[in-house]
PDB file of C-alpha atoms and ligand atoms in Angstrom:
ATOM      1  CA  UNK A   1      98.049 173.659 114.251  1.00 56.00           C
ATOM      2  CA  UNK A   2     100.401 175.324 111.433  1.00 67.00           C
ATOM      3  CA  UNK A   3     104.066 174.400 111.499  1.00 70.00           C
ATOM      4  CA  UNK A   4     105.674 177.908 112.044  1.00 78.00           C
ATOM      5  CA  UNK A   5     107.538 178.769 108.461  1.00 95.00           C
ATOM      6  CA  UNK A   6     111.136 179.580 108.087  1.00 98.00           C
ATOM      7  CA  UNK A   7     113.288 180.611 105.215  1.00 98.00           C
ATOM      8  CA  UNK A   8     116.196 179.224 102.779  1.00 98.00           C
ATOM      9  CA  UNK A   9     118.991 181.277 101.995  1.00 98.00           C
ATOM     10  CA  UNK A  10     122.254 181.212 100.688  1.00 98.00           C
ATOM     11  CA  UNK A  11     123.455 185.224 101.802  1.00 98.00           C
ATOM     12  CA  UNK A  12     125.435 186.336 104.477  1.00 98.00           C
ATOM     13  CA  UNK A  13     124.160 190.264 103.692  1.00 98.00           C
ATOM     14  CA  UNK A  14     123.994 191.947 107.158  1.00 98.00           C
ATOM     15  CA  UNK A  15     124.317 188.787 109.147  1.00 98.00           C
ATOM     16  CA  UNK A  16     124.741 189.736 112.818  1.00 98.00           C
ATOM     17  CA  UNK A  17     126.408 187.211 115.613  1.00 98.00           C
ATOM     18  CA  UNK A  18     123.464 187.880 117.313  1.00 98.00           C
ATOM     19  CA  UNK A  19     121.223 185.662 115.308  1.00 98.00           C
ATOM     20  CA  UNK A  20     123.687 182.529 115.352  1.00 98.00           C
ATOM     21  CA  UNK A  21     122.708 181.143 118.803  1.00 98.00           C
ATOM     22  CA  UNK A  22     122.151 177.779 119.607  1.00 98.00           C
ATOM     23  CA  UNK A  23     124.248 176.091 117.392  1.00 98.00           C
ATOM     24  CA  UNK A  24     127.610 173.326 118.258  1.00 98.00           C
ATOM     25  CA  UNK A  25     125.110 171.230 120.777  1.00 98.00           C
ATOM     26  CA  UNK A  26     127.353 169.212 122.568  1.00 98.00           C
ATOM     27  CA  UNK A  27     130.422 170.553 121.818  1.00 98.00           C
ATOM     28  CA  UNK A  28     132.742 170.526 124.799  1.00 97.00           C
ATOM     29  CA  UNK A  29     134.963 173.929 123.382  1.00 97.00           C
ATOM     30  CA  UNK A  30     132.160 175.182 120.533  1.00 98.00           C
ATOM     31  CA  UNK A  31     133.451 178.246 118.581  1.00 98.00           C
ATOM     32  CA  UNK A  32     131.717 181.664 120.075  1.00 98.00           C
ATOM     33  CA  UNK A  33     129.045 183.204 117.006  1.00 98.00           C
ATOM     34  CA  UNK A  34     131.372 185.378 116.460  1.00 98.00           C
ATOM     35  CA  UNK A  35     133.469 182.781 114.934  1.00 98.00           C
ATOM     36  CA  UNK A  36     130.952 180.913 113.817  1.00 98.00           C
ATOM     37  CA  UNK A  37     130.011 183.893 111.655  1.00 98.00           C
ATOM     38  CA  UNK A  38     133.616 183.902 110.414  1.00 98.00           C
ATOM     39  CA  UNK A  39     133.381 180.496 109.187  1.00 98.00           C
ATOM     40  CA  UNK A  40     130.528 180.785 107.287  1.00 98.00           C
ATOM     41  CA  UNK A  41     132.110 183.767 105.705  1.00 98.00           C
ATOM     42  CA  UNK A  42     134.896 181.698 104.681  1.00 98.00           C
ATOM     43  CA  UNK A  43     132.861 179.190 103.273  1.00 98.00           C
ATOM     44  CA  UNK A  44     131.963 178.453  99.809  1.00 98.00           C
ATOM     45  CA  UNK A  45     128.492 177.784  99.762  1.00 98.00           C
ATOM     46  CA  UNK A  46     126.562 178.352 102.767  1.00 99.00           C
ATOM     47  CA  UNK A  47     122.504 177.723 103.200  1.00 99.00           C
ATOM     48  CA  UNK A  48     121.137 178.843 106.309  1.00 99.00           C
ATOM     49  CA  UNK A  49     117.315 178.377 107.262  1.00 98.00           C
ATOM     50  CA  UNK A  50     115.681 181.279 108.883  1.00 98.00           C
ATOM     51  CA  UNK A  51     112.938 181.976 111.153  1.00 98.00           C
ATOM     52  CA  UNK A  52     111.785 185.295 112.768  1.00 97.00           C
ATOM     53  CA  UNK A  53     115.199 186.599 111.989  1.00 97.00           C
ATOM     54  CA  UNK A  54     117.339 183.999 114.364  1.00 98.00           C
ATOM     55  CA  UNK A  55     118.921 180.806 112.173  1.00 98.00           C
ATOM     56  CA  UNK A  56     117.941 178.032 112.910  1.00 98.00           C
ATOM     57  CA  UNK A  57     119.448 175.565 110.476  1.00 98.00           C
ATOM     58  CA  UNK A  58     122.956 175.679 108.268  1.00 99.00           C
ATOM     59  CA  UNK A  59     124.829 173.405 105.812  1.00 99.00           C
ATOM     60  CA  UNK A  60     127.964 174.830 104.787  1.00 98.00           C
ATOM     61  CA  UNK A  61     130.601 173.619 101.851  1.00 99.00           C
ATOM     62  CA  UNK A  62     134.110 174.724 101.182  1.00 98.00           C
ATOM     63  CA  UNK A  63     135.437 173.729  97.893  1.00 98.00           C
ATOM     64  CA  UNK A  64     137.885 174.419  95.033  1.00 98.00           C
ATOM     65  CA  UNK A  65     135.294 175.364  92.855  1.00 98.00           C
ATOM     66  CA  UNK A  66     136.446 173.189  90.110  1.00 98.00           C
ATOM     67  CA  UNK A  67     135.719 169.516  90.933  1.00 98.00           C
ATOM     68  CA  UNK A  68     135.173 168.790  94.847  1.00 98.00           C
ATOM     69  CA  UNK A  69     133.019 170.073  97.431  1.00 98.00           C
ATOM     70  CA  UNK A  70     133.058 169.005 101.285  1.00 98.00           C
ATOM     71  CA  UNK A  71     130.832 169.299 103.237  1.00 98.00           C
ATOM     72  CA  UNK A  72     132.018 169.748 107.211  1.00 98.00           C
ATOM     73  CA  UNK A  73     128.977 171.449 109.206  1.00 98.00           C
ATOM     74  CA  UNK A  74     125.280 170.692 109.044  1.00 99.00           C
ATOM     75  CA  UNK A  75     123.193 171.350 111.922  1.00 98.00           C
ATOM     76  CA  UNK A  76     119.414 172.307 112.889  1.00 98.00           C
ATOM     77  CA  UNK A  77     119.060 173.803 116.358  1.00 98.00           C
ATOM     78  CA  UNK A  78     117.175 170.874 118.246  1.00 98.00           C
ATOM     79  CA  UNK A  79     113.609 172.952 118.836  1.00 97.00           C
ATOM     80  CA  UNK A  80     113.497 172.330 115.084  1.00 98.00           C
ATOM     81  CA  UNK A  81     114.988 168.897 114.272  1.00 98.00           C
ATOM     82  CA  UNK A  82     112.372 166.282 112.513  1.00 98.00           C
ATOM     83  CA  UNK A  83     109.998 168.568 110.697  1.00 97.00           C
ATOM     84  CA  UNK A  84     112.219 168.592 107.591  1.00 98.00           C
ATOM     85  CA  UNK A  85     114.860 171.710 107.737  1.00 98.00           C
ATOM     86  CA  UNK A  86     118.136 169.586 107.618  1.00 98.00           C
ATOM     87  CA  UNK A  87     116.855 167.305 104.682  1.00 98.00           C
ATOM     88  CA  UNK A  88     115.938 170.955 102.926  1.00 98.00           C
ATOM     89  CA  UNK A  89     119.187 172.346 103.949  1.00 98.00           C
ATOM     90  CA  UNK A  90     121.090 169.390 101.938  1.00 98.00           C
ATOM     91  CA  UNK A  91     118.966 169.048  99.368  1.00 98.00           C
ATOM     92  CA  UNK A  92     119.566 173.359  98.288  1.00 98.00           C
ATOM     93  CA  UNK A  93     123.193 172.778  99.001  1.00 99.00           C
ATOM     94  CA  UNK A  94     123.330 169.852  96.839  1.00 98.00           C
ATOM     95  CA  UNK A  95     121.610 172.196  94.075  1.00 98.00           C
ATOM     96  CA  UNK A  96     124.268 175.056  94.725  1.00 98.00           C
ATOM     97  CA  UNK A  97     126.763 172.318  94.144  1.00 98.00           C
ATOM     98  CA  UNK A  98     125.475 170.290  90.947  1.00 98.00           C
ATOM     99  CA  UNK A  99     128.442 171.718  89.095  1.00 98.00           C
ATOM    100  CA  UNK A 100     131.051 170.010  90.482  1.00 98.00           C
ATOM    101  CA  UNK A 101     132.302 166.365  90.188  1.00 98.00           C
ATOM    102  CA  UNK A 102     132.581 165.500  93.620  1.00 98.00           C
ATOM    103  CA  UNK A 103     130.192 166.211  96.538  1.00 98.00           C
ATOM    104  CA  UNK A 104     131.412 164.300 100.382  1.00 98.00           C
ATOM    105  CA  UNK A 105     131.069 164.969 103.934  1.00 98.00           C
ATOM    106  CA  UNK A 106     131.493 162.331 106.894  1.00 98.00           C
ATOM    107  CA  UNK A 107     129.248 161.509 109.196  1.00 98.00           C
ATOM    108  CA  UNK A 108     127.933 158.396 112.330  1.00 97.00           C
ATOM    109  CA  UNK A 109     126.285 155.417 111.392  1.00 97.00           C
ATOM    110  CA  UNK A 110     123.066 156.522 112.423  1.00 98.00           C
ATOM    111  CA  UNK A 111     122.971 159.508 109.775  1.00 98.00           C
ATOM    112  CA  UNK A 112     123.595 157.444 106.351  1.00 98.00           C
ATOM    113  CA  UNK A 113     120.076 156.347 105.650  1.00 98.00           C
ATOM    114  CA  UNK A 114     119.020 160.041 105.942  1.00 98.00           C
ATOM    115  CA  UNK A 115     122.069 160.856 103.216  1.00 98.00           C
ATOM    116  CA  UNK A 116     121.356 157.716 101.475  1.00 98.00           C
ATOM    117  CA  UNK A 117     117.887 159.204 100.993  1.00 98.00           C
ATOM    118  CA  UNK A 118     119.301 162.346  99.380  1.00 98.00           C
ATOM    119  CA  UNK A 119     121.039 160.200  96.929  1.00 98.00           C
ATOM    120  CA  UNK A 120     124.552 160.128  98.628  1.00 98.00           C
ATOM    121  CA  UNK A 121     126.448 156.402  99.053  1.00 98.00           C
ATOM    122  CA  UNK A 122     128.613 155.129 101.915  1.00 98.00           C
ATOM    123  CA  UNK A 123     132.347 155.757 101.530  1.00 97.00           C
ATOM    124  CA  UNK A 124     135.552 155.716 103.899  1.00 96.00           C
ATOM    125  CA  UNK A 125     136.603 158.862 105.758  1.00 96.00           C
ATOM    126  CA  UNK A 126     139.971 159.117 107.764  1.00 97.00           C
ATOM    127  CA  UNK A 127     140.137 162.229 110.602  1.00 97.00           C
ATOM    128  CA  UNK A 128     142.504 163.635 112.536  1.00 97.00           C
ATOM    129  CA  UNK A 129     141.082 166.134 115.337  1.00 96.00           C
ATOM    130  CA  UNK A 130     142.648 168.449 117.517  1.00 95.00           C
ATOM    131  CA  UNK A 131     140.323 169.302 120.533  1.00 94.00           C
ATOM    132  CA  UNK A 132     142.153 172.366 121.478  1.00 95.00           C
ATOM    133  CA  UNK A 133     141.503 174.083 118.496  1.00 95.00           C
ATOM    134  CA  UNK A 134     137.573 173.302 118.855  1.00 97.00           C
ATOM    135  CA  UNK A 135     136.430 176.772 119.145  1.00 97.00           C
ATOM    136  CA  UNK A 136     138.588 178.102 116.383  1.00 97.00           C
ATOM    137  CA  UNK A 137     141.790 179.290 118.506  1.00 93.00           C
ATOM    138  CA  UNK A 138     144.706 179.522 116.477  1.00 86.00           C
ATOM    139  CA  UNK A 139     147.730 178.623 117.588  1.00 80.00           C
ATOM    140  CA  UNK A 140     150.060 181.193 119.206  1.00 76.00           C
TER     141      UNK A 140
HETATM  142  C1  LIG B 201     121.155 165.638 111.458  1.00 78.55           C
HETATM  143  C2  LIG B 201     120.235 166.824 111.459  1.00 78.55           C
HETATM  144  C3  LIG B 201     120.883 168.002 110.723  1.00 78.55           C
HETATM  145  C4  LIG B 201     118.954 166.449 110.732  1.00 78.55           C
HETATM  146  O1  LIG B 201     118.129 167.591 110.659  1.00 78.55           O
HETATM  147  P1  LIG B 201     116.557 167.472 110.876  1.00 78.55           P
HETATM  148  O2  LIG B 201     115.960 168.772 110.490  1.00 78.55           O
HETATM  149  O3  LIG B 201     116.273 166.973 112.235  1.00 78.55           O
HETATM  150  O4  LIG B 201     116.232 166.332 109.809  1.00 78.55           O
HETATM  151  P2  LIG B 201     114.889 166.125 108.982  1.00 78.55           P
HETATM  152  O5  LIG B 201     113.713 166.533 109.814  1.00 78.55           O
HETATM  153  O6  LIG B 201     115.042 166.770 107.656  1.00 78.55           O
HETATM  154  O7  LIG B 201     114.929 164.539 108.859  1.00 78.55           O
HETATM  155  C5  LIG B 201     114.937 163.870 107.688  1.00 78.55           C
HETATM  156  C6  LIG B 201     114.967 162.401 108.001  1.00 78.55           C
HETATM  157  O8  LIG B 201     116.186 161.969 108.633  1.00 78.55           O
HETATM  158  C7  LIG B 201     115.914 161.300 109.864  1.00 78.55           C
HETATM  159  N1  LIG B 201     116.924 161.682 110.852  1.00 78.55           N
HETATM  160  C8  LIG B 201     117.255 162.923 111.215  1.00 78.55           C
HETATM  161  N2  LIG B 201     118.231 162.897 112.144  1.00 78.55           N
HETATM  162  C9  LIG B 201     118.492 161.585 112.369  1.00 78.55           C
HETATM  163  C10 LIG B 201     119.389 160.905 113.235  1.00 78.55           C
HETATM  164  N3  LIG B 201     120.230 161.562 114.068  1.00 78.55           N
HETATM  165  N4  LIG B 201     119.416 159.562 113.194  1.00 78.55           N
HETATM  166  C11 LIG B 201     118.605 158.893 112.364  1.00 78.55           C
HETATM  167  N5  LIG B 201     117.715 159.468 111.529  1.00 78.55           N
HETATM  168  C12 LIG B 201     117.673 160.808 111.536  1.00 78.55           C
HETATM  169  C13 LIG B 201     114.551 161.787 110.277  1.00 78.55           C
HETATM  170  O9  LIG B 201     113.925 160.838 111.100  1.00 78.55           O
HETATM  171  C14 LIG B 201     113.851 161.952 108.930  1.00 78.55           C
HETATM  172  O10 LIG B 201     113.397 160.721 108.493  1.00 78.55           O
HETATM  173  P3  LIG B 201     112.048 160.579 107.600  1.00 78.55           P
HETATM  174  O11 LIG B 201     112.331 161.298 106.319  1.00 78.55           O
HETATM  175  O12 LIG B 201     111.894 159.121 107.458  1.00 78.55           O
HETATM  176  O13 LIG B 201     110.991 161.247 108.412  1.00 78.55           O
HETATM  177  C15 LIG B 201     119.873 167.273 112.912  1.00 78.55           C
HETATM  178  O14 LIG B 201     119.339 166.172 113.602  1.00 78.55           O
HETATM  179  C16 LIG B 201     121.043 167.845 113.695  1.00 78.55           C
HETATM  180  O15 LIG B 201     121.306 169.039 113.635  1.00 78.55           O
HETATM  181  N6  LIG B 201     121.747 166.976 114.453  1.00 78.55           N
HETATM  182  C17 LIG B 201     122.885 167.437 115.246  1.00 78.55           C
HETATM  183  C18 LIG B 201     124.089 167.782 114.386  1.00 78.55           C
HETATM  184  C19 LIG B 201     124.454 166.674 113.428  1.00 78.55           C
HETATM  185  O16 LIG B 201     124.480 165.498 113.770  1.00 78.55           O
HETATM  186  N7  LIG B 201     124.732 167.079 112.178  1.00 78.55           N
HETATM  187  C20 LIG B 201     125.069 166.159 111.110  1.00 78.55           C
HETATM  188  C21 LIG B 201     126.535 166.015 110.994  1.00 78.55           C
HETATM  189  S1  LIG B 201     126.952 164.806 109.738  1.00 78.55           S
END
């Protein structure tokens, strides 16, 4: 059987809330698409992966466009996970971002060997989270 196809792309042109479904998996207080669209407007780089006009993959990077890039969000919707899209996603974000000194992101123990594999190396992160603000709520 053929793997259904889907598409790379790093434009936002006429990008609907609508097609942004299925995304934050697990998240107790995920951000509506709505403002999930207005985060990856306010993003430097974004690369979704397409398929019959819904996403179904993203990586996105904010930066100061001079030396470092992070990288906070990176997530396949789960009908699609192992065939490939999230290493694609990182590997055309990593493209978009060869021009700049710096490239991080964090992540659990159980992802480094896939970021190992696209040529990244274990560092330290330090967090601080605040669960209220989950969904993108600002404060009043
Ligand atoms: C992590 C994630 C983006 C990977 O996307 P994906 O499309 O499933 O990954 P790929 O199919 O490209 O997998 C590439 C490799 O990484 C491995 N891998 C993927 N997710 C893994 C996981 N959670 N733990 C261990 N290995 C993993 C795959 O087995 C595959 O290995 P192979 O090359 O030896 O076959 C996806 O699982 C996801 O959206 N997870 C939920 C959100 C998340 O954790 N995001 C990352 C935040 S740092």
């Amino acid at each position: 059987m053929t793997q259904p196809s889907y598409a790379l792309t790093t434009s936002l042109d006429g990008l609907t809330p609508g097609q942004l479904h299925g995304f934050f998996v697990n998240w107790p207080n995920p951000p509506t698409p709505e403002t999930f669209l207005r985060l990856l407007r306010g993003s430097y780089r974004v690369v979704l992966a397409v398929h019959d006009g819904q996403v179904i993959g993203f990586v996105q990077a904010i930066s100061d466009g001079v030396l470092t890039a992070y990288i906070p969000l990176l997530e396949v919707r789960p009908a699609w996970q192992g065939r490939g899209v999230g290493r694609a996603l990182m590997a055309r974000m990593q493209d978009e971002l060869r021009h700049l000194y710096a490239v991080d992101l964090g992540c659990d123990d159980d992802l480094v060997p896939f970021y190992e594999r696209l040529g990244m190396r274990r560092g330290n992160l330090m967090v601080t989270r605040t669960h209220a603000r989950q969904n993108g709520s600002q404060p009043e």
